[in-house]
Coordinates of N, CA and C in Angstrom, one line a residue:
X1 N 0.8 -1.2 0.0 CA 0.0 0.0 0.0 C 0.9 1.2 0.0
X2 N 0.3 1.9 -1.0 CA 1.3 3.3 -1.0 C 1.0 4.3 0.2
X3 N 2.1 4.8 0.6 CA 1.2 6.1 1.9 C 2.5 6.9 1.4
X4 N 1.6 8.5 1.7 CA 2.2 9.7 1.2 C 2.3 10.4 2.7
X5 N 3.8 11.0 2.8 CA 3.3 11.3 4.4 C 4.1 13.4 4.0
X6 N 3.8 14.1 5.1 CA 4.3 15.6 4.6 C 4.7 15.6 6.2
X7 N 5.6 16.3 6.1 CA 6.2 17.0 7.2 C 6.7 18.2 7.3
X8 N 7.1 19.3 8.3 CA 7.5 20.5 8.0 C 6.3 21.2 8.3
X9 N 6.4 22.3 8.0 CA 5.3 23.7 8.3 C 5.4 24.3 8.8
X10 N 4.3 25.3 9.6 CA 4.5 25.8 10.8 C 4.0 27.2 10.1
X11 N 4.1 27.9 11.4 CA 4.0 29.4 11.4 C 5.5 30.1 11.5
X12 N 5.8 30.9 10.0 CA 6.8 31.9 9.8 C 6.0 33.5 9.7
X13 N 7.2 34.5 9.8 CA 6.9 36.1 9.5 C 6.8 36.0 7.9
X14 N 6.7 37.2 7.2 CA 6.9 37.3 5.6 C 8.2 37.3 5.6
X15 N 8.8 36.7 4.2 CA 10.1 37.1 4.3 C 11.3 36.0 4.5
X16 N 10.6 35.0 5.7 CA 10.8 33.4 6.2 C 11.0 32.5 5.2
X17 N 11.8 31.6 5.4 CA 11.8 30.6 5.4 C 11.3 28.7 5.6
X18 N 10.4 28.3 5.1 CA 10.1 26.7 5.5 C 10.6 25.7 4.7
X19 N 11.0 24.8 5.3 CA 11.1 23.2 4.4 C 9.9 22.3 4.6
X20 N 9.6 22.0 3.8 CA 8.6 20.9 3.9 C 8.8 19.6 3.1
X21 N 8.9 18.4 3.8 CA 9.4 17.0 3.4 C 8.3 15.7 2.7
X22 N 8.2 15.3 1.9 CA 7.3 14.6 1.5 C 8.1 12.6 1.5
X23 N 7.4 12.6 2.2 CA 8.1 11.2 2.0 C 6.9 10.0 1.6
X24 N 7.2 8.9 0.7 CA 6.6 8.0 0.2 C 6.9 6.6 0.4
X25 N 6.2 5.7 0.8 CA 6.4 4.6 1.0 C 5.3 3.6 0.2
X26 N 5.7 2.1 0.0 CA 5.0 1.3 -0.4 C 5.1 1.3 -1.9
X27 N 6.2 1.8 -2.9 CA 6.4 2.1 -3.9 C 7.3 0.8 -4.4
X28 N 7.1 0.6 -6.0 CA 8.3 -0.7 -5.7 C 9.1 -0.5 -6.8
X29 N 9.1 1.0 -7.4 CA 10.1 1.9 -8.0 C 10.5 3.1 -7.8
X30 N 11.4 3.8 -8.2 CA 11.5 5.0 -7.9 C 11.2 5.7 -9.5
X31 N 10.0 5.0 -10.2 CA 9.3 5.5 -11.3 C 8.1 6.4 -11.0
X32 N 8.0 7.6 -10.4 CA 6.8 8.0 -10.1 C 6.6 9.5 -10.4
X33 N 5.9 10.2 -10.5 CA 5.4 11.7 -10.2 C 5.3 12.4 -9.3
X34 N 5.7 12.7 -8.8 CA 5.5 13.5 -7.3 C 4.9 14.9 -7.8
X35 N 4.5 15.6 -6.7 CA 4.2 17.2 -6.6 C 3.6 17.6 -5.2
X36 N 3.9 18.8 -5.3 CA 3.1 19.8 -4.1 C 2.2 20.0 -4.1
X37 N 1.3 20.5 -3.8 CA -0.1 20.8 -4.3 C 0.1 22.1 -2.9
X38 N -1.6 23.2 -3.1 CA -2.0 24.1 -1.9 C -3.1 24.4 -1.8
X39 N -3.5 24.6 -0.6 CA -4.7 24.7 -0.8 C -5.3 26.2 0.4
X40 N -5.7 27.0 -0.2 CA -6.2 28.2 0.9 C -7.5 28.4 1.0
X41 N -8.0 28.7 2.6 CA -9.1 28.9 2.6 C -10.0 29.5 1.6
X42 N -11.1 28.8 0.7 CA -12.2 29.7 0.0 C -11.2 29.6 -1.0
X43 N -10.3 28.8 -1.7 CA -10.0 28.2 -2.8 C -9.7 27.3 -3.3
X44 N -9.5 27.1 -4.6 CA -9.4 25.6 -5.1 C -7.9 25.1 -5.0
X45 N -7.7 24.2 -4.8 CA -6.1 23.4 -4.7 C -5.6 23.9 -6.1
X46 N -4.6 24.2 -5.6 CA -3.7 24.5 -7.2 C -2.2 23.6 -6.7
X47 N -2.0 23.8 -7.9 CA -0.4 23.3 -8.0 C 0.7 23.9 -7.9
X48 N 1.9 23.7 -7.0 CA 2.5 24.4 -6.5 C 4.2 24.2 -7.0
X49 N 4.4 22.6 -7.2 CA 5.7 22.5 -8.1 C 5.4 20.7 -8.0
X50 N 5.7 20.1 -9.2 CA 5.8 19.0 -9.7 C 7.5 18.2 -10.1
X51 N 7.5 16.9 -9.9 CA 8.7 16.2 -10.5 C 8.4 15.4 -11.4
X52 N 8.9 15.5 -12.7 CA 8.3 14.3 -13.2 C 8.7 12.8 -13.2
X53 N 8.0 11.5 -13.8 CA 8.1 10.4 -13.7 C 9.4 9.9 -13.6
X54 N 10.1 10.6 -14.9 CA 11.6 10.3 -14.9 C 12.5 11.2 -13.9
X55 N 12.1 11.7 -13.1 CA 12.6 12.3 -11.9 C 13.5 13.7 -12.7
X56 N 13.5 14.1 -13.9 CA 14.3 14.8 -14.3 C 13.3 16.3 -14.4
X57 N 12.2 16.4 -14.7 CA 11.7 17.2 -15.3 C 10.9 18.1 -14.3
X58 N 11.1 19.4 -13.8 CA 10.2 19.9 -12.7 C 9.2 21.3 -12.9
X59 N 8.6 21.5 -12.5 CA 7.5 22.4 -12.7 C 7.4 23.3 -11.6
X60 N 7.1 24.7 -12.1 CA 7.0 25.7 -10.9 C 5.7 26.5 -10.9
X61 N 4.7 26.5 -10.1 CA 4.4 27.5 -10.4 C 4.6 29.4 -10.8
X62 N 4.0 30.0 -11.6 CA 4.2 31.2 -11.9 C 4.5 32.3 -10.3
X63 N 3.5 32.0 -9.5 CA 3.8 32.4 -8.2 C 4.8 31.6 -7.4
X64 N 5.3 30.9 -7.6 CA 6.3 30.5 -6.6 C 8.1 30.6 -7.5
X65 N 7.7 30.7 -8.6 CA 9.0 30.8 -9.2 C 10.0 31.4 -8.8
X66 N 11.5 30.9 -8.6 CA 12.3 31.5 -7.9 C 12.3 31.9 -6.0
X67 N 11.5 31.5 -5.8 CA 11.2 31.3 -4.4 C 10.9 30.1 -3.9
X68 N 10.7 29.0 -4.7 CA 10.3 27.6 -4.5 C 11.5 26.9 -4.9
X69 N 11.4 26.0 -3.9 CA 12.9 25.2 -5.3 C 12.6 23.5 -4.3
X70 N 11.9 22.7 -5.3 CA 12.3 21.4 -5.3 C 13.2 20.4 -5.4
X71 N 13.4 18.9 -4.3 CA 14.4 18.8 -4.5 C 13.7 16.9 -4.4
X72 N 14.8 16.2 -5.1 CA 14.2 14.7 -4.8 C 15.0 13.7 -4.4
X73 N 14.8 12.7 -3.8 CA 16.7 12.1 -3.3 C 15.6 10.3 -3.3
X74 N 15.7 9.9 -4.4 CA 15.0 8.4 -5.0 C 15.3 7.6 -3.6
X75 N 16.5 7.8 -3.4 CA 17.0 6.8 -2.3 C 16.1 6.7 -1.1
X76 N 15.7 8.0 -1.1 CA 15.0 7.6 0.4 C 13.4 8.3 0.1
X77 N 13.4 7.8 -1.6 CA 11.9 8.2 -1.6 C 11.4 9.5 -1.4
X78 N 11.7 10.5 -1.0 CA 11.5 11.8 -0.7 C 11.3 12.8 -1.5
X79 N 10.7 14.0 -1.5 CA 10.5 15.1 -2.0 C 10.6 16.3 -0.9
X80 N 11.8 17.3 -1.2 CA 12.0 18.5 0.1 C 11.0 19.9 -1.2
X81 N 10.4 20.2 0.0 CA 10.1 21.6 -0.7 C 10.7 22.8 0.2
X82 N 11.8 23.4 -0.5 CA 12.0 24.7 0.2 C 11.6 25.6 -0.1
X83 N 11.3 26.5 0.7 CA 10.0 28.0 0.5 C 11.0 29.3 1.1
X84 N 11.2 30.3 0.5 CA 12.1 30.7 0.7 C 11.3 32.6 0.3
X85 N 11.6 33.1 1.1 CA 10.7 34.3 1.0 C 9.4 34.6 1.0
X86 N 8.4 34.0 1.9 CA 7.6 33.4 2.1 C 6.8 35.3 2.1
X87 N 5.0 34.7 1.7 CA 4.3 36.0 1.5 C 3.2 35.4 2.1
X88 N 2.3 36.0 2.8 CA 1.0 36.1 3.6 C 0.3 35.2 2.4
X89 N 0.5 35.8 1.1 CA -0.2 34.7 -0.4 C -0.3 33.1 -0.1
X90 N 0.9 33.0 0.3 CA 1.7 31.6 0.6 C 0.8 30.5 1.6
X91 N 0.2 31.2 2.7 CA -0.3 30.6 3.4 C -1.6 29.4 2.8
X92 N -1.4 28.5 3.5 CA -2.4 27.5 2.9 C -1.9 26.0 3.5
X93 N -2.7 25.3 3.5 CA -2.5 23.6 3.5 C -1.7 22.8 2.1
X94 N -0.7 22.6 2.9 CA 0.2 22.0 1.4 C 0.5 20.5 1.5
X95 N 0.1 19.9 0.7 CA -0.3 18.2 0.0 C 0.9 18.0 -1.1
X96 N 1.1 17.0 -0.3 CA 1.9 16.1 -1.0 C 1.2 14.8 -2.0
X97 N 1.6 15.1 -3.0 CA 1.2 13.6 -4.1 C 1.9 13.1 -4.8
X98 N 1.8 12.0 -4.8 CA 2.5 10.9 -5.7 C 1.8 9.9 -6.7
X99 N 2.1 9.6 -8.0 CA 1.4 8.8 -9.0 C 2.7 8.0 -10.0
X100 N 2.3 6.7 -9.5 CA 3.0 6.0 -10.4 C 3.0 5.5 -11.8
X101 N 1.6 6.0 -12.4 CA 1.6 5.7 -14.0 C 2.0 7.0 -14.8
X102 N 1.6 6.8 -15.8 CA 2.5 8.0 -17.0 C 1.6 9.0 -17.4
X103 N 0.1 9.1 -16.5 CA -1.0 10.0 -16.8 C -0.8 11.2 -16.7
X104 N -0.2 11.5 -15.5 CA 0.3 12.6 -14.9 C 1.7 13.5 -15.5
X105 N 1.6 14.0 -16.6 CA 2.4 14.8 -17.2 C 3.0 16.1 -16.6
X106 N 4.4 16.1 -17.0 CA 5.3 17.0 -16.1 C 6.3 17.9 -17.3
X107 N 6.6 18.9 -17.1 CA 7.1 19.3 -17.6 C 7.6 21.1 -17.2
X108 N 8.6 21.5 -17.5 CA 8.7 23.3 -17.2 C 7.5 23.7 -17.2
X109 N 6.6 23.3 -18.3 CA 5.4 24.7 -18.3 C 3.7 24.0 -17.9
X110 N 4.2 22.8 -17.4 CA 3.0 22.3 -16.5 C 2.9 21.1 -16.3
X111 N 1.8 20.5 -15.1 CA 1.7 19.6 -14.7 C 0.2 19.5 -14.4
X112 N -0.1 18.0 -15.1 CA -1.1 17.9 -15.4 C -1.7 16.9 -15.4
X113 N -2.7 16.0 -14.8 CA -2.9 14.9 -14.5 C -3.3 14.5 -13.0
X114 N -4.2 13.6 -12.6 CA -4.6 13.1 -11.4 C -3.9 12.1 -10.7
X115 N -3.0 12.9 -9.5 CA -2.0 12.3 -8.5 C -3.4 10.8 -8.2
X116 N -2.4 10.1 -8.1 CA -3.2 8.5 -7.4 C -3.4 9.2 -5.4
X117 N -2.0 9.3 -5.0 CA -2.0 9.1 -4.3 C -1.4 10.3 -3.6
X118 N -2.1 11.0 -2.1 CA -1.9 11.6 -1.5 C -2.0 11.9 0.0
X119 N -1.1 12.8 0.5 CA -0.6 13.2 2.4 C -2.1 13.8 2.8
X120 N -1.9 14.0 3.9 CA -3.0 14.7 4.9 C -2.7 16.2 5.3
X121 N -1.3 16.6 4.0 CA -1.2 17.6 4.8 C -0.9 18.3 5.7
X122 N 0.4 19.3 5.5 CA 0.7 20.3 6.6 C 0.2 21.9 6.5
X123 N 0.0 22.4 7.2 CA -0.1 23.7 7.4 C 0.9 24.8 7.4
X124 N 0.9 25.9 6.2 CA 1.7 26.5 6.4 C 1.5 27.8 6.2
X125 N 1.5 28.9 7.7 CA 1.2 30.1 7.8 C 1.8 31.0 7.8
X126 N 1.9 32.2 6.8 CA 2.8 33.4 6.9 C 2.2 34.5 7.4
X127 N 3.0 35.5 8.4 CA 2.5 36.1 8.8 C 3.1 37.5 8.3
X128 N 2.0 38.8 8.6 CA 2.4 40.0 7.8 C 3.2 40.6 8.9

């Protein structure tokens, strides 16, 4: 059984810094899709930065560009999200997902497709 787990969060000022850790288990490749996802009160989940299947290819959102930077280490199954200048925007519930078939398309200018499998989520608040 696959389980997606998130770690990290918390409450930072604007300006701050967070890591947030995604780790996956129950996989029986390191062929998969990963991404971030967010979600803010009185909005829809959007997409926040993607890896693709072949672990090469990553995706940023327009809003997080150059202040996001994903990172992935196969070995220990993981996905780090560093957040780095963090804006009151920023705040929201951030989801980790993982999909191991080839639906889920990755690429610089998007990512696109239904994650199989997903975290419960950490919380991450910036303050003004």
């Amino acid at each position: 059984q696959v389980k997606v787990v998130e770690s990290g969060g918390g409450l930072v000022q604007a300006g701050g810094s967070v890591t947030l850790s995604c780790s996956v288990s129950g996989v029986t490749s390191n062929k998969y899709a990963m991404g971030w996802f967010r979600q803010a009160p009185g909005k829809e989940r959007e997409e926040v930065a993607c890896n693709s299947w072949s672990g090469t290819l990553d995706y940023y959102a327009d809003s997080v560009k150059g202040r996001f930077t994903i990172s992935r280490d196969n070995a220990k199954n993981t996905l780090v999200l560093q957040m780095n200048n963090l804006q009151p925007d920023d705040t929201a519930m951030y989801y980790c997902a993982a999909d191991p078939g080839v639906q889920v398309l990755v690429s610089e200018t998007m990512c696109s497709g239904v994650f199989e499998y997903w975290g419960q989520g950490t919380q991450v608040t910036v303050s003004s």
